[in-house]
mmCIF file of C-alpha atoms in Angstrom:
data_model
loop_
_atom_site.group_PDB
_atom_site.id
_atom_site.type_symbol
_atom_site.label_atom_id
_atom_site.label_comp_id
_atom_site.label_asym_id
_atom_site.label_seq_id
_atom_site.Cartn_x
_atom_site.Cartn_y
_atom_site.Cartn_z
ATOM 1 C CA MET A 1 59.579 12.532 75.049
ATOM 2 C CA ASP A 2 63.151 13.530 75.817
ATOM 3 C CA ASN A 3 64.420 10.039 75.065
ATOM 4 C CA LEU A 4 62.712 10.014 71.640
ATOM 5 C CA GLN A 5 64.257 13.376 70.702
ATOM 6 C CA SER A 6 67.719 12.087 71.540
ATOM 7 C CA ASP A 7 67.227 8.946 69.451
ATOM 8 C CA ILE A 8 66.150 10.852 66.286
ATOM 9 C CA PRO A 9 68.496 13.671 65.191
ATOM 10 C CA VAL A 10 66.606 16.641 63.775
ATOM 11 C CA ASN A 11 69.088 17.721 61.091
ATOM 12 C CA ASP A 12 70.068 14.315 59.702
ATOM 13 C CA THR A 13 67.480 12.937 57.280
ATOM 14 C CA HIS A 14 69.501 9.796 56.558
ATOM 15 C CA GLU A 15 69.443 8.776 60.185
ATOM 16 C CA LYS A 16 65.740 9.514 60.486
ATOM 17 C CA THR A 17 64.875 7.097 57.723
ATOM 18 C CA GLU A 18 66.868 4.290 59.284
ATOM 19 C CA ILE A 19 65.563 4.112 62.860
ATOM 20 C CA SER A 20 67.061 1.133 64.641
ATOM 21 C CA ALA A 21 64.762 1.072 67.668
ATOM 22 C CA PRO A 22 61.074 0.282 67.100
ATOM 23 C CA LEU A 23 58.492 2.880 68.076
ATOM 24 C CA ARG A 24 56.657 1.746 71.172
ATOM 25 C CA SER A 25 53.452 3.802 70.961
ATOM 26 C CA ARG A 26 51.194 5.803 68.611
ATOM 27 C CA ARG A 27 52.450 9.011 70.242
ATOM 28 C CA GLU A 28 56.049 8.153 69.412
ATOM 29 C CA PHE A 29 55.106 7.324 65.790
ATOM 30 C CA LEU A 30 53.314 10.657 65.227
ATOM 31 C CA TYR A 31 56.211 12.579 66.735
ATOM 32 C CA ALA A 32 58.693 10.742 64.520
ATOM 33 C CA ALA A 33 56.627 11.384 61.367
ATOM 34 C CA THR A 34 56.359 15.098 62.159
ATOM 35 C CA SER A 35 60.067 15.416 62.766
ATOM 36 C CA THR A 36 60.889 13.607 59.508
ATOM 37 C CA SER A 37 58.655 15.909 57.424
ATOM 38 C CA GLY A 38 60.212 19.000 58.983
ATOM 39 C CA ALA A 39 63.710 17.750 58.272
ATOM 40 C CA VAL A 40 62.891 17.112 54.610
ATOM 41 C CA ILE A 41 61.476 20.635 54.179
ATOM 42 C CA LEU A 42 64.544 22.210 55.828
ATOM 43 C CA SER A 43 66.861 20.118 53.697
ATOM 44 C CA ALA A 44 65.123 21.248 50.484
ATOM 45 C CA GLU A 45 65.127 24.872 51.607
ATOM 46 C CA PHE A 46 68.893 24.959 52.366
ATOM 47 C CA ARG A 47 70.113 23.057 49.245
ATOM 48 C CA PRO A 48 72.954 24.655 47.235
ATOM 49 C CA GLU A 49 72.045 27.416 44.752
ATOM 50 C CA ALA A 50 73.708 25.486 41.908
ATOM 51 C CA ALA A 51 71.268 22.633 42.347
ATOM 52 C CA ARG A 52 68.285 25.019 42.373
ATOM 53 C CA ALA A 53 69.504 26.731 39.212
ATOM 54 C CA SER A 54 69.911 23.372 37.490
ATOM 55 C CA THR A 55 66.358 22.440 38.386
ATOM 56 C CA ASP A 56 64.974 25.735 37.036
ATOM 57 C CA LYS A 57 66.860 25.209 33.778
ATOM 58 C CA VAL A 58 65.373 21.769 33.279
ATOM 59 C CA ALA A 59 61.897 23.151 33.876
ATOM 60 C CA GLU A 60 62.362 25.754 31.168
ATOM 61 C CA LEU A 61 63.338 23.046 28.667
ATOM 62 C CA VAL A 62 60.449 20.709 29.481
ATOM 63 C CA LEU A 63 57.730 23.369 29.555
ATOM 64 C CA PRO A 64 58.100 25.780 26.637
ATOM 65 C CA PRO A 65 56.161 29.019 26.751
ATOM 66 C CA ALA A 66 52.514 28.829 25.595
ATOM 67 C CA THR A 67 51.577 30.105 22.120
ATOM 68 C CA LYS A 68 48.325 31.016 20.361
ATOM 69 C CA ALA A 69 49.482 29.854 16.926
ATOM 70 C CA VAL A 70 47.345 27.115 15.260
ATOM 71 C CA THR A 71 48.928 24.816 12.738
ATOM 72 C CA PRO A 72 46.611 24.511 9.699
ATOM 73 C CA PHE A 73 45.919 21.112 8.112
ATOM 74 C CA GLU A 74 44.004 19.844 5.090
ATOM 75 C CA VAL A 75 42.031 16.660 4.332
ATOM 76 C CA HIS A 76 41.877 15.387 0.766
ATOM 77 C CA VAL A 77 38.985 12.998 -0.143
ATOM 78 C CA PRO A 78 38.950 11.498 -3.654
ATOM 79 C CA GLU A 79 35.964 12.543 -5.765
ATOM 80 C CA ALA A 80 35.241 8.884 -6.530
ATOM 81 C CA ALA A 81 34.828 8.175 -2.820
ATOM 82 C CA LEU A 82 32.309 11.025 -2.460
ATOM 83 C CA ASP A 83 30.353 9.777 -5.484
ATOM 84 C CA ASP A 84 30.294 6.283 -3.998
ATOM 85 C CA LEU A 85 29.016 7.650 -0.672
ATOM 86 C CA LYS A 86 26.218 9.568 -2.419
ATOM 87 C CA ARG A 87 25.233 6.445 -4.341
ATOM 88 C CA ARG A 88 25.120 4.334 -1.179
ATOM 89 C CA LEU A 89 22.965 6.906 0.636
ATOM 90 C CA ALA A 90 20.577 7.117 -2.316
ATOM 91 C CA ASN A 91 20.220 3.315 -2.426
ATOM 92 C CA THR A 92 19.852 2.821 1.318
ATOM 93 C CA ARG A 93 16.540 1.130 2.157
ATOM 94 C CA TRP A 94 15.325 2.471 5.500
ATOM 95 C CA PRO A 95 12.696 0.519 7.480
ATOM 96 C CA ASN A 96 9.092 1.598 7.355
ATOM 97 C CA LYS A 97 7.771 3.797 10.074
ATOM 98 C CA GLU A 98 5.479 2.073 12.458
ATOM 99 C CA PRO A 99 1.878 2.387 11.219
ATOM 100 C CA VAL A 100 0.000 5.026 13.198
ATOM 101 C CA LEU A 101 -3.224 4.014 14.884
ATOM 102 C CA SER A 102 -5.291 7.045 13.977
ATOM 103 C CA PRO A 103 -9.093 7.526 14.166
ATOM 104 C CA THR A 104 -9.049 9.393 10.862
ATOM 105 C CA ARG A 105 -8.105 8.275 7.377
ATOM 106 C CA SER A 106 -5.431 9.869 5.224
ATOM 107 C CA ASP A 107 -5.267 9.616 1.442
ATOM 108 C CA LEU A 108 -4.311 6.214 0.107
ATOM 109 C CA GLY A 109 -2.722 7.857 -2.929
ATOM 110 C CA ALA A 110 -0.085 9.486 -0.717
ATOM 111 C CA SER A 111 1.153 6.134 0.593
ATOM 112 C CA THR A 112 4.746 5.047 -0.041
ATOM 113 C CA ARG A 113 7.043 2.348 1.277
ATOM 114 C CA SER A 114 8.314 4.701 3.952
ATOM 115 C CA THR A 115 4.887 6.062 4.920
ATOM 116 C CA PRO A 116 2.275 4.244 7.026
ATOM 117 C CA ILE A 117 -0.411 2.965 4.624
ATOM 118 C CA PRO A 118 -3.943 3.955 5.674
ATOM 119 C CA SER A 119 -6.738 1.421 5.638
ATOM 120 C CA LYS A 120 -8.231 0.799 2.189
ATOM 121 C CA ILE A 121 -11.454 -0.908 3.177
ATOM 122 C CA GLY A 122 -12.750 1.300 5.959
ATOM 123 C CA THR A 123 -12.149 4.608 7.672
ATOM 124 C CA ARG A 124 -11.051 4.603 11.316
ATOM 125 C CA LEU A 125 -14.070 5.784 13.269
ATOM 126 C CA PRO A 126 -14.181 8.343 16.095
ATOM 127 C CA LEU A 127 -15.991 5.748 18.238
ATOM 128 C CA MET A 128 -13.423 3.071 17.482
ATOM 129 C CA THR A 129 -11.983 1.044 20.331
ATOM 130 C CA ILE A 130 -8.635 -0.664 19.902
ATOM 131 C CA ALA A 131 -9.075 -4.272 20.982
ATOM 132 C CA ALA A 132 -5.613 -5.695 20.493
ATOM 133 C CA ARG A 133 -2.305 -4.948 18.864
ATOM 134 C CA ALA A 134 0.801 -7.017 18.259
ATOM 135 C CA SER A 135 4.290 -5.694 18.834
ATOM 136 C CA HIS A 136 6.210 -3.958 16.060
ATOM 137 C CA LEU A 137 9.432 -5.574 14.911
ATOM 138 C CA THR A 138 12.299 -3.842 13.117
ATOM 139 C CA CYS A 139 15.678 -5.363 12.340
ATOM 140 C CA PHE A 140 18.802 -4.337 10.440
ATOM 141 C CA ASP A 141 21.405 -6.461 8.731
ATOM 142 C CA LYS A 142 24.112 -4.018 7.622
ATOM 143 C CA ALA A 143 26.212 -6.734 6.051
ATOM 144 C CA LYS A 144 23.409 -7.710 3.661
ATOM 145 C CA GLU A 145 21.805 -4.249 3.544
ATOM 146 C CA ILE A 146 18.379 -5.783 4.264
ATOM 147 C CA THR A 147 15.712 -4.187 6.402
ATOM 148 C CA SER A 148 12.563 -5.751 7.774
ATOM 149 C CA SER A 149 9.586 -4.181 9.487
ATOM 150 C CA SER A 150 6.069 -5.444 10.103
ATOM 151 C CA SER A 151 2.989 -4.609 12.137
ATOM 152 C CA LEU A 152 -0.089 -6.628 13.083
ATOM 153 C CA SER A 153 -3.100 -4.776 14.472
ATOM 154 C CA THR A 154 -6.769 -5.365 15.235
ATOM 155 C CA TYR A 155 -9.615 -2.854 15.484
ATOM 156 C CA VAL A 156 -13.248 -2.895 16.560
ATOM 157 C CA ALA A 157 -15.800 -0.142 15.997
ATOM 158 C CA GLU A 158 -19.492 0.686 15.905
ATOM 159 C CA PHE A 159 -21.140 2.539 13.033
ATOM 160 C CA ARG A 160 -24.567 4.226 13.249
ATOM 161 C CA GLN A 161 -26.523 5.900 10.476
ATOM 162 C CA ASP A 162 -30.235 6.681 10.243
ATOM 163 C CA ASP A 163 -32.618 6.608 7.267
ATOM 164 C CA VAL A 164 -30.366 4.561 4.999
ATOM 165 C CA ARG A 165 -31.621 3.066 1.732
ATOM 166 C CA PHE A 166 -30.222 0.021 -0.080
ATOM 167 C CA PRO A 167 -31.818 -1.654 -3.143
ATOM 168 C CA SER A 168 -33.361 -4.388 -0.963
ATOM 169 C CA VAL A 169 -33.938 -2.657 2.411
ATOM 170 C CA SER A 170 -34.055 0.708 4.158
ATOM 171 C CA GLY A 171 -34.005 1.910 7.753
ATOM 172 C CA ASN A 172 -31.630 2.812 10.575
ATOM 173 C CA GLU A 173 -28.255 1.164 10.048
ATOM 174 C CA ARG A 174 -26.239 -0.265 12.954
ATOM 175 C CA ARG A 175 -22.983 -2.047 12.141
ATOM 176 C CA ASP A 176 -20.464 -3.686 14.492
ATOM 177 C CA ILE A 177 -17.051 -3.759 12.815
ATOM 178 C CA ALA A 178 -13.947 -5.871 13.373
ATOM 179 C CA GLU A 179 -10.760 -5.594 11.322
ATOM 180 C CA VAL A 180 -7.325 -7.196 11.296
ATOM 181 C CA ARG A 181 -4.383 -5.789 9.365
ATOM 182 C CA PHE A 182 -0.865 -7.014 8.617
ATOM 183 C CA ALA A 183 1.585 -4.666 6.839
ATOM 184 C CA GLY A 184 5.337 -4.471 6.479
ATOM 185 C CA VAL A 185 8.457 -4.599 4.344
ATOM 186 C CA SER A 186 11.265 -7.121 3.965
ATOM 187 C CA GLY A 187 14.147 -6.502 1.604
ATOM 188 C CA ARG A 188 12.752 -5.581 -1.821
ATOM 189 C CA PHE A 189 9.185 -6.631 -0.939
ATOM 190 C CA ASP A 190 6.427 -4.767 0.875
ATOM 191 C CA TRP A 191 2.838 -5.716 1.638
ATOM 192 C CA ASP A 192 -0.406 -4.508 3.178
ATOM 193 C CA ALA A 193 -3.174 -7.042 3.848
ATOM 194 C CA GLU A 194 -6.381 -6.395 5.763
ATOM 195 C CA ALA A 195 -9.801 -7.926 6.261
ATOM 196 C CA MET A 196 -12.972 -6.511 7.830
ATOM 197 C CA SER A 197 -16.276 -8.008 8.901
ATOM 198 C CA GLN A 198 -19.524 -6.120 9.533
ATOM 199 C CA THR A 199 -22.474 -7.414 11.517
ATOM 200 C CA GLY A 200 -25.580 -5.738 12.938
ATOM 201 C CA ARG A 201 -29.029 -4.737 11.707
ATOM 202 C CA ILE A 202 -30.737 -2.384 9.301
ATOM 203 C CA GLY A 203 -34.481 -2.070 9.679
ATOM 204 C CA SER A 204 -35.761 -5.602 10.166
ATOM 205 C CA GLN A 205 -32.846 -7.305 8.419
ATOM 206 C CA ALA A 206 -29.570 -8.637 9.788
ATOM 207 C CA ILE A 207 -26.266 -7.397 8.358
ATOM 208 C CA ARG A 208 -23.595 -9.904 7.339
ATOM 209 C CA ALA A 209 -20.889 -8.262 5.195
ATOM 210 C CA TRP A 210 -17.142 -8.545 4.615
ATOM 211 C CA ALA A 211 -14.257 -7.034 2.658
ATOM 212 C CA THR A 212 -10.579 -7.716 2.101
ATOM 213 C CA GLY A 213 -7.693 -6.010 0.341
ATOM 214 C CA VAL A 214 -4.083 -6.954 -0.401
ATOM 215 C CA VAL A 215 -1.297 -4.872 -1.981
ATOM 216 C CA VAL A 216 2.066 -6.535 -2.650
ATOM 217 C CA GLY A 217 5.001 -4.568 -4.057
ATOM 218 C CA GLU A 218 8.549 -5.263 -5.201
ATOM 219 C CA THR A 219 11.215 -2.622 -5.806
ATOM 220 C CA LEU A 220 13.599 -3.588 -8.607
ATOM 221 C CA GLY A 221 17.282 -2.719 -8.926
ATOM 222 C CA SER A 222 19.344 -0.238 -6.962
ATOM 223 C CA SER A 223 19.299 2.717 -9.357
ATOM 224 C CA THR A 224 17.973 6.135 -8.427
ATOM 225 C CA VAL A 225 14.814 5.451 -10.492
ATOM 226 C CA GLN A 226 13.895 2.476 -8.247
ATOM 227 C CA PRO A 227 10.895 1.082 -10.185
ATOM 228 C CA ARG A 228 8.327 -0.552 -7.919
ATOM 229 C CA ILE A 229 5.816 -3.073 -9.290
ATOM 230 C CA THR A 230 2.588 -3.572 -7.333
ATOM 231 C CA LEU A 231 -0.246 -6.079 -7.485
ATOM 232 C CA GLN A 232 -3.496 -5.073 -5.792
ATOM 233 C CA VAL A 233 -6.440 -7.400 -5.151
ATOM 234 C CA ASP A 234 -9.646 -6.203 -3.442
ATOM 235 C CA ALA A 235 -13.049 -7.727 -2.765
ATOM 236 C CA ALA A 236 -16.181 -6.554 -0.970
ATOM 237 C CA SER A 237 -19.404 -8.473 -0.467
ATOM 238 C CA GLY A 238 -22.740 -7.722 -2.133
ATOM 239 C CA ASP A 239 -26.293 -8.683 -1.252
ATOM 240 C CA LYS A 240 -26.924 -12.275 -2.308
ATOM 241 C CA SER A 241 -30.707 -12.098 -2.349
ATOM 242 C CA ALA A 242 -33.347 -9.463 -1.800
ATOM 243 C CA ALA A 243 -35.680 -12.040 -0.224
ATOM 244 C CA ASP A 244 -33.489 -13.709 2.451
ATOM 245 C CA ASN A 245 -34.076 -11.074 5.177
ATOM 246 C CA GLN A 246 -30.332 -10.379 5.304
ATOM 247 C CA LEU A 247 -28.178 -7.554 3.892
ATOM 248 C CA ASN A 248 -24.747 -8.601 2.648
ATOM 249 C CA THR A 249 -23.666 -5.322 1.015
ATOM 250 C CA PHE A 250 -20.424 -4.044 2.510
ATOM 251 C CA ASN A 251 -20.463 -0.422 3.663
ATOM 252 C CA PRO A 252 -17.100 1.362 3.105
ATOM 253 C CA LEU A 253 -18.206 3.879 5.769
ATOM 254 C CA PHE A 254 -16.499 7.062 4.477
ATOM 255 C CA PRO A 255 -15.280 6.073 0.998
ATOM 256 C CA SER A 256 -12.541 7.771 -0.974
ATOM 257 C CA GLY A 257 -11.607 7.667 -4.632
ATOM 258 C CA TYR A 258 -8.053 6.864 -3.586
ATOM 259 C CA TYR A 259 -9.101 3.259 -3.139
ATOM 260 C CA PHE A 260 -8.305 2.716 -6.821
ATOM 261 C CA THR A 261 -7.858 6.089 -8.573
ATOM 262 C CA ASN A 262 -8.636 9.676 -7.705
ATOM 263 C CA ALA A 263 -11.398 9.604 -10.343
ATOM 264 C CA GLY A 264 -13.487 7.505 -7.976
ATOM 265 C CA TYR A 265 -15.972 5.976 -10.432
ATOM 266 C CA THR A 266 -16.681 2.940 -8.269
ATOM 267 C CA THR A 267 -16.587 2.283 -4.538
ATOM 268 C CA TYR A 268 -15.745 -0.537 -2.153
ATOM 269 C CA ALA A 269 -19.094 -2.363 -2.263
ATOM 270 C CA ASN A 270 -20.137 -5.501 -4.194
ATOM 271 C CA LEU A 271 -16.789 -5.449 -5.937
ATOM 272 C CA VAL A 272 -13.842 -7.562 -7.056
ATOM 273 C CA HIS A 273 -10.858 -5.473 -8.181
ATOM 274 C CA LEU A 274 -7.500 -6.409 -9.702
ATOM 275 C CA LYS A 275 -4.796 -3.816 -10.474
ATOM 276 C CA LEU A 276 -1.229 -3.953 -11.747
ATOM 277 C CA GLY A 277 0.840 -0.803 -11.192
ATOM 278 C CA VAL A 278 4.345 0.585 -11.660
ATOM 279 C CA THR A 279 5.822 3.499 -9.691
ATOM 280 C CA MET A 280 9.216 5.115 -10.256
ATOM 281 C CA THR A 281 11.166 8.151 -9.090
ATOM 282 C CA ALA A 282 12.075 10.119 -12.195
ATOM 283 C CA LEU A 283 13.758 12.968 -10.297
ATOM 284 C CA ALA A 284 14.571 13.644 -6.673
ATOM 285 C CA ASN A 285 11.143 15.208 -6.046
ATOM 286 C CA LEU A 286 9.092 13.642 -8.861
ATOM 287 C CA LYS A 287 7.211 10.335 -8.617
ATOM 288 C CA LEU A 288 5.426 8.779 -11.613
ATOM 289 C CA THR A 289 2.700 6.143 -11.270
ATOM 290 C CA THR A 290 0.898 4.153 -13.932
ATOM 291 C CA GLY A 291 -1.517 1.253 -13.660
ATOM 292 C CA VAL A 292 -4.239 -0.849 -15.246
ATOM 293 C CA GLY A 293 -7.218 -2.149 -13.264
ATOM 294 C CA VAL A 294 -10.169 -4.458 -13.941
ATOM 295 C CA GLU A 295 -13.401 -4.536 -11.907
ATOM 296 C CA TRP A 296 -16.208 -7.065 -11.499
ATOM 297 C CA ARG A 297 -19.255 -7.388 -9.255
ATOM 298 C CA GLU A 298 -18.984 -9.851 -6.381
ATOM 299 C CA THR A 299 -22.588 -10.891 -7.053
ATOM 300 C CA VAL A 300 -24.903 -10.035 -9.952
ATOM 301 C CA ALA A 301 -27.853 -10.010 -7.535
ATOM 302 C CA ASP A 302 -26.660 -6.682 -6.127
ATOM 303 C CA ALA A 303 -26.110 -3.375 -7.911
ATOM 304 C CA ILE A 304 -22.972 -1.678 -9.224
ATOM 305 C CA TYR A 305 -22.045 1.029 -6.733
ATOM 306 C CA ALA A 306 -20.567 4.465 -7.489
ATOM 307 C CA LEU A 307 -19.078 6.931 -5.003
ATOM 308 C CA PRO A 308 -19.832 7.472 -2.246
ATOM 309 C CA ASP A 309 -22.049 4.342 -2.033
ATOM 310 C CA VAL A 310 -24.804 5.019 -4.563
ATOM 311 C CA PRO A 311 -26.270 2.021 -6.450
ATOM 312 C CA VAL A 312 -26.413 2.493 -10.219
ATOM 313 C CA PRO A 313 -30.136 2.240 -11.145
ATOM 314 C CA ASP A 314 -31.417 -0.939 -12.822
ATOM 315 C CA THR A 315 -28.165 -2.876 -12.372
ATOM 316 C CA ALA A 316 -29.190 -5.115 -9.411
ATOM 317 C CA GLY A 317 -30.112 -8.524 -10.767
ATOM 318 C CA HIS A 318 -29.254 -7.591 -14.359
ATOM 319 C CA GLY A 319 -26.251 -7.958 -16.665
ATOM 320 C CA SER A 320 -22.942 -9.697 -15.965
ATOM 321 C CA HIS A 321 -20.211 -9.597 -13.349
ATOM 322 C CA TYR A 322 -17.888 -7.455 -15.489
ATOM 323 C CA VAL A 323 -17.999 -3.729 -14.648
ATOM 324 C CA GLY A 324 -15.136 -2.162 -16.619
ATOM 325 C CA THR A 325 -11.404 -1.582 -17.149
ATOM 326 C CA TYR A 326 -9.403 1.565 -16.486
ATOM 327 C CA GLY A 327 -5.936 2.967 -17.113
ATOM 328 C CA GLN A 328 -4.236 5.483 -14.826
ATOM 329 C CA PHE A 329 -1.298 7.868 -14.998
ATOM 330 C CA ARG A 330 -0.297 10.096 -12.097
ATOM 331 C CA ALA A 331 2.617 12.464 -11.379
ATOM 332 C CA ASP A 332 3.426 13.764 -7.894
ATOM 333 C CA TYR A 333 5.945 16.584 -7.440
ATOM 334 C CA ASN A 334 7.181 18.119 -4.187
ATOM 335 C CA LEU A 335 7.696 21.755 -5.102
ATOM 336 C CA THR A 336 8.847 22.770 -1.626
ATOM 337 C CA PRO A 337 8.856 21.050 1.767
ATOM 338 C CA HIS A 338 5.348 22.500 2.269
ATOM 339 C CA ILE A 339 3.829 22.514 -1.245
ATOM 340 C CA ALA A 340 3.060 19.393 -3.310
ATOM 341 C CA LEU A 341 1.629 19.237 -6.825
ATOM 342 C CA ALA A 342 -0.155 16.331 -8.519
ATOM 343 C CA LEU A 343 -1.574 15.612 -11.966
ATOM 344 C CA GLU A 344 -3.704 12.532 -12.715
ATOM 345 C CA TYR A 345 -5.357 11.148 -15.827
ATOM 346 C CA VAL A 346 -7.771 8.166 -15.867
ATOM 347 C CA HIS A 347 -9.630 6.537 -18.741
ATOM 348 C CA PHE A 348 -12.480 4.206 -17.704
ATOM 349 C CA SER A 349 -13.930 1.802 -20.280
ATOM 350 C CA VAL A 350 -17.289 0.504 -19.023
ATOM 351 C CA GLY A 351 -18.762 -2.941 -19.620
ATOM 352 C CA ALA A 352 -22.021 -3.922 -21.284
ATOM 353 C CA THR A 353 -24.023 -3.755 -18.045
ATOM 354 C CA VAL A 354 -23.231 -0.073 -17.536
ATOM 355 C CA VAL A 355 -23.849 0.663 -21.219
ATOM 356 C CA SER A 356 -27.299 -1.007 -21.007
ATOM 357 C CA VAL A 357 -28.422 1.504 -18.370
ATOM 358 C CA GLY A 358 -27.110 4.547 -20.252
ATOM 359 C CA GLY A 359 -23.479 4.636 -19.130
ATOM 360 C CA HIS A 360 -20.465 5.233 -21.384
ATOM 361 C CA ASP A 361 -16.683 5.438 -21.385
ATOM 362 C CA THR A 362 -15.276 8.457 -19.630
ATOM 363 C CA ASN A 363 -12.040 10.368 -19.032
ATOM 364 C CA TYR A 364 -10.833 12.105 -15.898
ATOM 365 C CA LEU A 365 -8.133 14.764 -15.592
ATOM 366 C CA GLY A 366 -7.374 16.266 -12.223
ATOM 367 C CA ALA A 367 -4.779 18.678 -10.851
ATOM 368 C CA GLU A 368 -3.976 19.159 -7.170
ATOM 369 C CA VAL A 369 -2.080 21.688 -5.079
ATOM 370 C CA ARG A 370 -1.547 20.663 -1.481
ATOM 371 C CA TYR A 371 -0.067 22.747 1.316
ATOM 372 C CA GLY A 372 1.156 21.265 4.555
ATOM 373 C CA TRP A 373 3.115 22.365 7.606
#
């Protein structure tokens, strides 16, 4: 210990940093490091006052006193750029929401490209079991401003109803139902296609029925009006023969007039339906819809059916396939985020078969006020 102290002067930092003799042990190294640190501290403490003053002066120049003043600034955006941004947002085509698998049916008339479209040919039943469902795919291409979204789903259900009467048979109705649906949007086009089969028994007869529906739409242009043209094709089976011990009439389960129009003159049974429609956004909260539809019977052997599923008397086995033609105009207006108004007018021109049993042309005018939260 004494030898190490004599080799390393305490007050000379230059000599401490240039030790000629190597340290022979950990103890010697720790002692040398401690002595070096102490020498540096003493050297800094006893430096000349002029040097300390110079250091303080530099610190004052580098670190100015703090201030609470905030320098204001302004951003100027050209009005043309804001108008262009508003136009781009208005023309942006967002992907459809994923269709909701719900046991209850919402109104078909409320469907839009950005709203899940409810089933047209059958209500989701409380006893329904979901058998299978494909994955939902959504993709964006910002460079081309194209969106794509589609959904494929399958449903199975059981329907029970007692004391049912059809033109050719009556009894307790038991139907096993299977449906497949494919809906989506790609670019300017959107679609909703579904098909349903019904099997089972009613009384002593077997049930073999089917239905299908397809709606294809195209949105034209990029203006704020955004006209959308739609083509709708529907078909539902009717009873082929009253003597074959089999019922082929499709049961729409819980039918709604929104299948075709809110007037609801006919229903989804023994039917072939073709409709051409145009929808446009006149104002930010106003949507206008107009369309022309033509209806036929799927088979003349079965009756013409009115809502909910009532056969028109004396039409089974009589007349022609043609049922009638209708024109529709509808306006939907969102008054507030919770209140929606609607006005609809429909003129239905009936065919000769309906006229022969006492039917006639008719007009429908309806007004709606809906409140939601």
